[in-house]
Coordinates of C-alpha atoms and ligand atoms in Angstrom, one line a residue:
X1190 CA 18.0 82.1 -46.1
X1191 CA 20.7 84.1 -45.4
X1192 CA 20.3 87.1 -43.0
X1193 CA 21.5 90.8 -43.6
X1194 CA 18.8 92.9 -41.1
X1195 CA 18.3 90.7 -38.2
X1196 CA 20.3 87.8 -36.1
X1197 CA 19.0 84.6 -34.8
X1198 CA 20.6 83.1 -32.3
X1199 CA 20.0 80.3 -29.6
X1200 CA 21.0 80.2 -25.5
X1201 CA 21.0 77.5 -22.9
X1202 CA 21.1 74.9 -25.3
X1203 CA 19.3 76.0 -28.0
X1204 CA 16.2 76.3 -25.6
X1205 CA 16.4 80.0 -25.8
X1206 CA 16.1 81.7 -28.8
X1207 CA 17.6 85.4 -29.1
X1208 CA 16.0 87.1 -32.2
X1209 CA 17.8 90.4 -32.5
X1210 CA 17.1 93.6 -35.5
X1211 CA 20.1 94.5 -36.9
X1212 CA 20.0 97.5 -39.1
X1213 CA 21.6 99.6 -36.5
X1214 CA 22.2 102.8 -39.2
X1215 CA 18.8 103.4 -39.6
X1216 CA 18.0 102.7 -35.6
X1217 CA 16.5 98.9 -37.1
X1218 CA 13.8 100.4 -38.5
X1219 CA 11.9 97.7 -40.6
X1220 CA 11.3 98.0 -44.7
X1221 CA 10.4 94.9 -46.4
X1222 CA 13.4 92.9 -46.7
X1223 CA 13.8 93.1 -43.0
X1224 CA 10.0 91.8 -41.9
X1225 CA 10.9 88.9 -44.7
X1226 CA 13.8 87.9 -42.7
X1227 CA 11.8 88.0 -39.7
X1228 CA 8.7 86.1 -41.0
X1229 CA 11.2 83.9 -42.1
X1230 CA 13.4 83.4 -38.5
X1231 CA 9.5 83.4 -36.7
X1232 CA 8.7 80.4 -38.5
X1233 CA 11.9 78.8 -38.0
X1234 CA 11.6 79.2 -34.2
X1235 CA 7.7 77.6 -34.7
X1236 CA 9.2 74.2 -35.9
X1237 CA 12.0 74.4 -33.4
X1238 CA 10.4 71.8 -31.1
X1239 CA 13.5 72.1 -28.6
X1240 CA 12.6 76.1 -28.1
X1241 CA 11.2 77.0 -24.9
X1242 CA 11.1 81.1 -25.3
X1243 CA 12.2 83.7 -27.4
X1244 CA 13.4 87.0 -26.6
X1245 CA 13.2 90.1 -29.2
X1246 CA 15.7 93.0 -29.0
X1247 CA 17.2 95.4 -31.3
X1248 CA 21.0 96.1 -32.0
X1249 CA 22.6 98.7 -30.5
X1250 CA 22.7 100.9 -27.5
X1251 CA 20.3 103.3 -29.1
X1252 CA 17.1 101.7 -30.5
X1253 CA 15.0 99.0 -30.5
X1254 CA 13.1 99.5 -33.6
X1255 CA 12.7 103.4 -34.3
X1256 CA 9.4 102.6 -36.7
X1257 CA 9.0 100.8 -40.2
X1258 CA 11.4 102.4 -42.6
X1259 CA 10.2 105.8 -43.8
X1260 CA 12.5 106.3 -46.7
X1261 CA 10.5 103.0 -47.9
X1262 CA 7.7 104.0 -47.6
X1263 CA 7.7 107.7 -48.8
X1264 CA 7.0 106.5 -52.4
X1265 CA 4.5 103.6 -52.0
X1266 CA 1.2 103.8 -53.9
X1267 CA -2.2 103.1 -52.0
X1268 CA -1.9 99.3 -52.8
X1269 CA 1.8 99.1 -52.0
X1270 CA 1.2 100.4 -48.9
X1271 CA -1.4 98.3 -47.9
X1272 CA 0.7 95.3 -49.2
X1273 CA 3.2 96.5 -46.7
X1274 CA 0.9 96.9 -44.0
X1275 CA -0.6 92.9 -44.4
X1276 CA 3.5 92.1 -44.8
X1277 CA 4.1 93.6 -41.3
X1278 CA 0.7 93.0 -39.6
X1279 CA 1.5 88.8 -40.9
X1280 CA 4.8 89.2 -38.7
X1281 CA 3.2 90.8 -35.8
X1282 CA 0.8 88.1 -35.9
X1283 CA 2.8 84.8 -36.7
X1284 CA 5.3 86.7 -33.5
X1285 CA 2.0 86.4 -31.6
X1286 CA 0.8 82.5 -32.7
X1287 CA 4.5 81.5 -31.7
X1288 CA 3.4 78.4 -29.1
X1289 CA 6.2 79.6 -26.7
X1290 CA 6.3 82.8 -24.7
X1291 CA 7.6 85.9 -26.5
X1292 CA 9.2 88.4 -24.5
X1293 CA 10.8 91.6 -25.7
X1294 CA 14.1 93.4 -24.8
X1295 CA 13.3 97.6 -25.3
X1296 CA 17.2 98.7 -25.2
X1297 CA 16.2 101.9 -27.2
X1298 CA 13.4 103.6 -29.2
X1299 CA 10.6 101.4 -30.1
X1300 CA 8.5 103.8 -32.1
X1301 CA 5.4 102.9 -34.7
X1302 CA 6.8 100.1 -35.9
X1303 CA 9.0 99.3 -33.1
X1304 CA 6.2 99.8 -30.4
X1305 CA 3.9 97.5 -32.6
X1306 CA 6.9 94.9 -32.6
X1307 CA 6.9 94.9 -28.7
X1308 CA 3.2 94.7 -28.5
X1309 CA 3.2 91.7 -30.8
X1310 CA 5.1 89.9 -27.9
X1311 CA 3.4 88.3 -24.7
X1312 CA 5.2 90.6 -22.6
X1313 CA 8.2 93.9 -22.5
X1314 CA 10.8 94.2 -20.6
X1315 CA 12.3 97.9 -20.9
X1316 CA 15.7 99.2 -20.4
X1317 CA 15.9 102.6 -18.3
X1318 CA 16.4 104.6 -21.7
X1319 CA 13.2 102.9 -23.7
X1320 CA 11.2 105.1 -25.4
X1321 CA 7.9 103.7 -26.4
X1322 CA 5.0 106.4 -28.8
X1323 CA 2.9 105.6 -32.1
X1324 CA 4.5 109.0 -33.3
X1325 CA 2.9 107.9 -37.3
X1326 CA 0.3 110.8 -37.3
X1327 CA 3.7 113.0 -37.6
X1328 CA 3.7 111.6 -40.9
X1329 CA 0.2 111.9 -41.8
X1330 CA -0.7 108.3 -41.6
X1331 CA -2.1 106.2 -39.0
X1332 CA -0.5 103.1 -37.4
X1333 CA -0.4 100.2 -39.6
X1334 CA 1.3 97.1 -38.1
X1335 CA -1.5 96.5 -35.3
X1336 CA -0.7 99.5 -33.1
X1337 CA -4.5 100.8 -32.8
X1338 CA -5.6 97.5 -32.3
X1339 CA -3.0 96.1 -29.7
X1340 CA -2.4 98.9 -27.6
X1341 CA -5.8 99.8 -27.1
X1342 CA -6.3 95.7 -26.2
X1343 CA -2.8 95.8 -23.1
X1344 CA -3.0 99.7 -22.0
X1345 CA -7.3 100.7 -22.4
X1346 CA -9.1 102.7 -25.1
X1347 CA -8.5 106.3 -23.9
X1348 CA -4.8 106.1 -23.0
X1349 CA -4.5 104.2 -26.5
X1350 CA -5.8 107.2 -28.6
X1351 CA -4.1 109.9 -26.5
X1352 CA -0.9 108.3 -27.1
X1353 CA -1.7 107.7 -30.8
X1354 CA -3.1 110.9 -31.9
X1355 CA -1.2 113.1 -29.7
X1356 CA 2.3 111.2 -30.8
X1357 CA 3.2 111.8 -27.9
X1358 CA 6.4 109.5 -26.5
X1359 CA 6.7 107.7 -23.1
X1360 CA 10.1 106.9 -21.0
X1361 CA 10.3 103.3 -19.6
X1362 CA 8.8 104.7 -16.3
X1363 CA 5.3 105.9 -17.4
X1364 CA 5.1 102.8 -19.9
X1365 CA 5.6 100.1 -16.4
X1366 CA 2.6 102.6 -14.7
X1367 CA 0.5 102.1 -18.0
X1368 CA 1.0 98.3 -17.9
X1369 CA 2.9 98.5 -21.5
X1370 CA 5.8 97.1 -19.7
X1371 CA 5.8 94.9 -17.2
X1372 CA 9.5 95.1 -16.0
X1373 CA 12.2 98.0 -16.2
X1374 CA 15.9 97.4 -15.4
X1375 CA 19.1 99.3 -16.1
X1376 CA 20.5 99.0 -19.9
X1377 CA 23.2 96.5 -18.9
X1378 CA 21.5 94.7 -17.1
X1379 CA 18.4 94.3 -20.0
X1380 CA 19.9 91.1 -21.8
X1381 CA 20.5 89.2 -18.5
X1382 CA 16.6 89.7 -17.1
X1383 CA 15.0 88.6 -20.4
X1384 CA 17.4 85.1 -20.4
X1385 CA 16.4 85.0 -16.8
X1386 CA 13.0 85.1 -16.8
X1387 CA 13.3 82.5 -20.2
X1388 CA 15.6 80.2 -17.9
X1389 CA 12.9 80.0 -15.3
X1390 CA 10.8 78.9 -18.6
X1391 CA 12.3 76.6 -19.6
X1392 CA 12.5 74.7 -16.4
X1393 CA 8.7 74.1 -16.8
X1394 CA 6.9 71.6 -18.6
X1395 CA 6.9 73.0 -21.6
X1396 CA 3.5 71.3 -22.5
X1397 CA 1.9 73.1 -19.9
X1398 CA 3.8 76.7 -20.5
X1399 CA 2.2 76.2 -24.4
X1400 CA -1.3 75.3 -23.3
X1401 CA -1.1 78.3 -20.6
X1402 CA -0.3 80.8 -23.2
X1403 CA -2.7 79.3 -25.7
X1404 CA -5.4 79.4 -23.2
X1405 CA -4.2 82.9 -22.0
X1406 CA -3.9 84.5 -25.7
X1407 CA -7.4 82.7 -27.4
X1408 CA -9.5 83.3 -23.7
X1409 CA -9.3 86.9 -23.8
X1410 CA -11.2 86.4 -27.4
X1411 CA -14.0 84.8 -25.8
X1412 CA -16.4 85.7 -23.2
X1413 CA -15.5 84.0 -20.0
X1414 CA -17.9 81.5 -19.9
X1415 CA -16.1 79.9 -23.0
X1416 CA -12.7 80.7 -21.9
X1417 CA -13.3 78.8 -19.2
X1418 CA -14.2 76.1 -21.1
X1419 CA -11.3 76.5 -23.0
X1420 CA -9.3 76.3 -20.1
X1421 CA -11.4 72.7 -18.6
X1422 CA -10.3 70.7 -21.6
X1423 CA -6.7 71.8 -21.6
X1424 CA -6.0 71.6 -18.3
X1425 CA -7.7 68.2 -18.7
X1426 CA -5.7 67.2 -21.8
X1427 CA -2.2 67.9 -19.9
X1428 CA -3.4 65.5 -18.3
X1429 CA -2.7 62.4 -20.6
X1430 CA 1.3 63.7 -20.6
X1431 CA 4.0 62.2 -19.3
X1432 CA 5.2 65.7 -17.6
X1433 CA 2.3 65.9 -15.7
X1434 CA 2.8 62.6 -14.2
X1435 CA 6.6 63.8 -13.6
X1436 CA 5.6 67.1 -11.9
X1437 CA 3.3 66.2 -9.3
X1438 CA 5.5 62.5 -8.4
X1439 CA 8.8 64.7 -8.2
X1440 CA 6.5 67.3 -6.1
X1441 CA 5.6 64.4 -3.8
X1442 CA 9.2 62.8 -3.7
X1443 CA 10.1 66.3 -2.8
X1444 CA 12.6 66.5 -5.4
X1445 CA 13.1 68.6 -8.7
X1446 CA 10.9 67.4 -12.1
X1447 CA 12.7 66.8 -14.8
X1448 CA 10.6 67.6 -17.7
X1449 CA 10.8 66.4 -21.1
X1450 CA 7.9 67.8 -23.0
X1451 CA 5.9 64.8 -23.3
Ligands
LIG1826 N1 12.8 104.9 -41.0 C1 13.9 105.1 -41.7 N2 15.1 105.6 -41.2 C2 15.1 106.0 -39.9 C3 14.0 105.8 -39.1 C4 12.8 105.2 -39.7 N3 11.7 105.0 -39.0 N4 14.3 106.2 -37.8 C5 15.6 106.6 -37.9 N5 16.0 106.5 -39.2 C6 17.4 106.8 -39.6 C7 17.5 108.3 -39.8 O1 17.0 108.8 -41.0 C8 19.0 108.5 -39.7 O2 19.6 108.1 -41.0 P1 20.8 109.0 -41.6 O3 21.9 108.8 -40.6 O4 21.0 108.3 -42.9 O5 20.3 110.4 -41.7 C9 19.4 107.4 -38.7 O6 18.3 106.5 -38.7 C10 19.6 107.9 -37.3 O7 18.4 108.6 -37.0 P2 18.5 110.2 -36.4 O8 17.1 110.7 -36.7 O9 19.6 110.9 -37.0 O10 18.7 109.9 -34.9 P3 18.2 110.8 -33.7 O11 18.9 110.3 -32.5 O12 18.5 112.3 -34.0 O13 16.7 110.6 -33.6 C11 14.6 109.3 -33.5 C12 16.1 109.4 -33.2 C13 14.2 107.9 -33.3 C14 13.9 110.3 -32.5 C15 14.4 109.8 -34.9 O14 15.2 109.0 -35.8 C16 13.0 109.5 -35.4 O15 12.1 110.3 -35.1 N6 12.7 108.5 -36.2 C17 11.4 108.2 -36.8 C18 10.5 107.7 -35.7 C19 9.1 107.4 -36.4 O16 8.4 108.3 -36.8 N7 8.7 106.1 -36.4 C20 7.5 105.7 -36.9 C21 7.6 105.4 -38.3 S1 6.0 104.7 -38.9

């Protein structure tokens, strides 16, 4: 498949994968061709078996993602816009089910569509100009790509509905007090933080880093008696790998591990 709406492209090599919106006209706001390109590029980075983090941005100076495409959707019927909906929500969530951690890049606007896009990842790092709001009540409908759900889950009921049906927008600052972000840096500098935190891991064992997020992600669905079970067997199965035998004899030769995901 060829691309026209988004860019992948790979880092430190090709253990970094840098998946990038590019419909920088209309501020990469996502219609149907673009969420098919990303379903697409997502499942490309799940079979990548050499990937050891993916970072989400948008192009431009301007916008991450200013919302799903409203031009779209002006004219779509009830079922056509629930289609949509399932079409975006199945990218949010394949984004989400990605074994490696997710991190995205706000350069910009990340409105409705945009702010959903960020949620979908493990974690945001925002550029000084960010702008994060579910602004969709504007246009008479509510969130559809996970917003009410997600936001609610990372930031608490109340602040969730105030920002939802109030539209109202929040600058980078107020999103890193509401735990939306967890990191704000200077435009320039946005690009460089995200391939440095995904530097530092990829210098892990990458069986542990999957298990971590896998234990992370599905223990916050369970009650913590459960999670913790989870957590027992797959700390137990990392076990039986070859990096775990590697990290702690490198940590007691008092030298570097050298991982190799096995
Ligand atoms: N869907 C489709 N097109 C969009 C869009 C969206 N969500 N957001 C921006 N665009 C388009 C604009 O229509 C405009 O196209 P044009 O040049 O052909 O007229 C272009 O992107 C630039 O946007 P513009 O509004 O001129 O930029 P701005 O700097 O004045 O305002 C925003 C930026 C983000 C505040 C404004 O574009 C906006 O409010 N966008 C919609 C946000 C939204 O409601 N998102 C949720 C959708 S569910």
């Amino acid at each position: 498949m060829t691309y026209q709406n988004i860019i992948l492209e790979h880092a430190e090599a090709g253990q970094i994968s840098v998946l990038t919106v590019n419909r920088p006209k209309a501020l990469n706001a996502l219609n149907a061709a673009t969420l098919d390109e990303l379903a697409h590029a997502i499942a490309r980075v799940a079979e990548d078996a050499g990937a050891r983090a993916l970072l989400v941005t948008g192009a431009g100076d301007k916008a991450f993602v200013a919302g799903a495409d409203i031009s779209a959707m002006r004219p779509m019927s009830t079922l056509e816009a629930h289609a949509f909906s399932e079409k975006g929500t199945r990218v949010m969530q394949a984004i989400e089910a990605l074994p490696i951690p997710v991190i995205a890049l706000v350069n910009g606007y990340a409105l409705g569509g945009g702010c959903e896009l960020a949620l979908a990842c493990d974690w945001i790092i925002a550029s000084e100009r960010a702008l994060f709001g579910q602004p969709e009540v504007n246009l008479g409908i509510p969130p559809g790509f996970g917003g009410t759900q997600r936001l609610a889950r990372l930031i608490g009921r109340a602040r969730a509905l105030e920002l939802i049906t109030t539209a109202r927008s929040i600058k980078a600052d107020e999103a890193l007090r509401l735990g939306l972000v967890n990191h704000v840096v200077p435009g320039e500098q946005l690009m460089e933080k995200g391939l440095e935190m995904a530097r530092l891991i990829a210098a892990k064992g990458p069986i542990a880093v999957r298990v971590s997020k896998q234990a992370v992600q599905r223990g916050l669905d369970l009650d913590l008696a459960n999670g913790c079970v989870l957590e027992t067997t797959l700390f137990a199965f990392a076990f039986g790998t070859a990096d775990c035998k590697e990290g702690m004899t490198a940590f007691l030769e008092k030298r570097p591990a050298k991982f190799d995901g096995k």
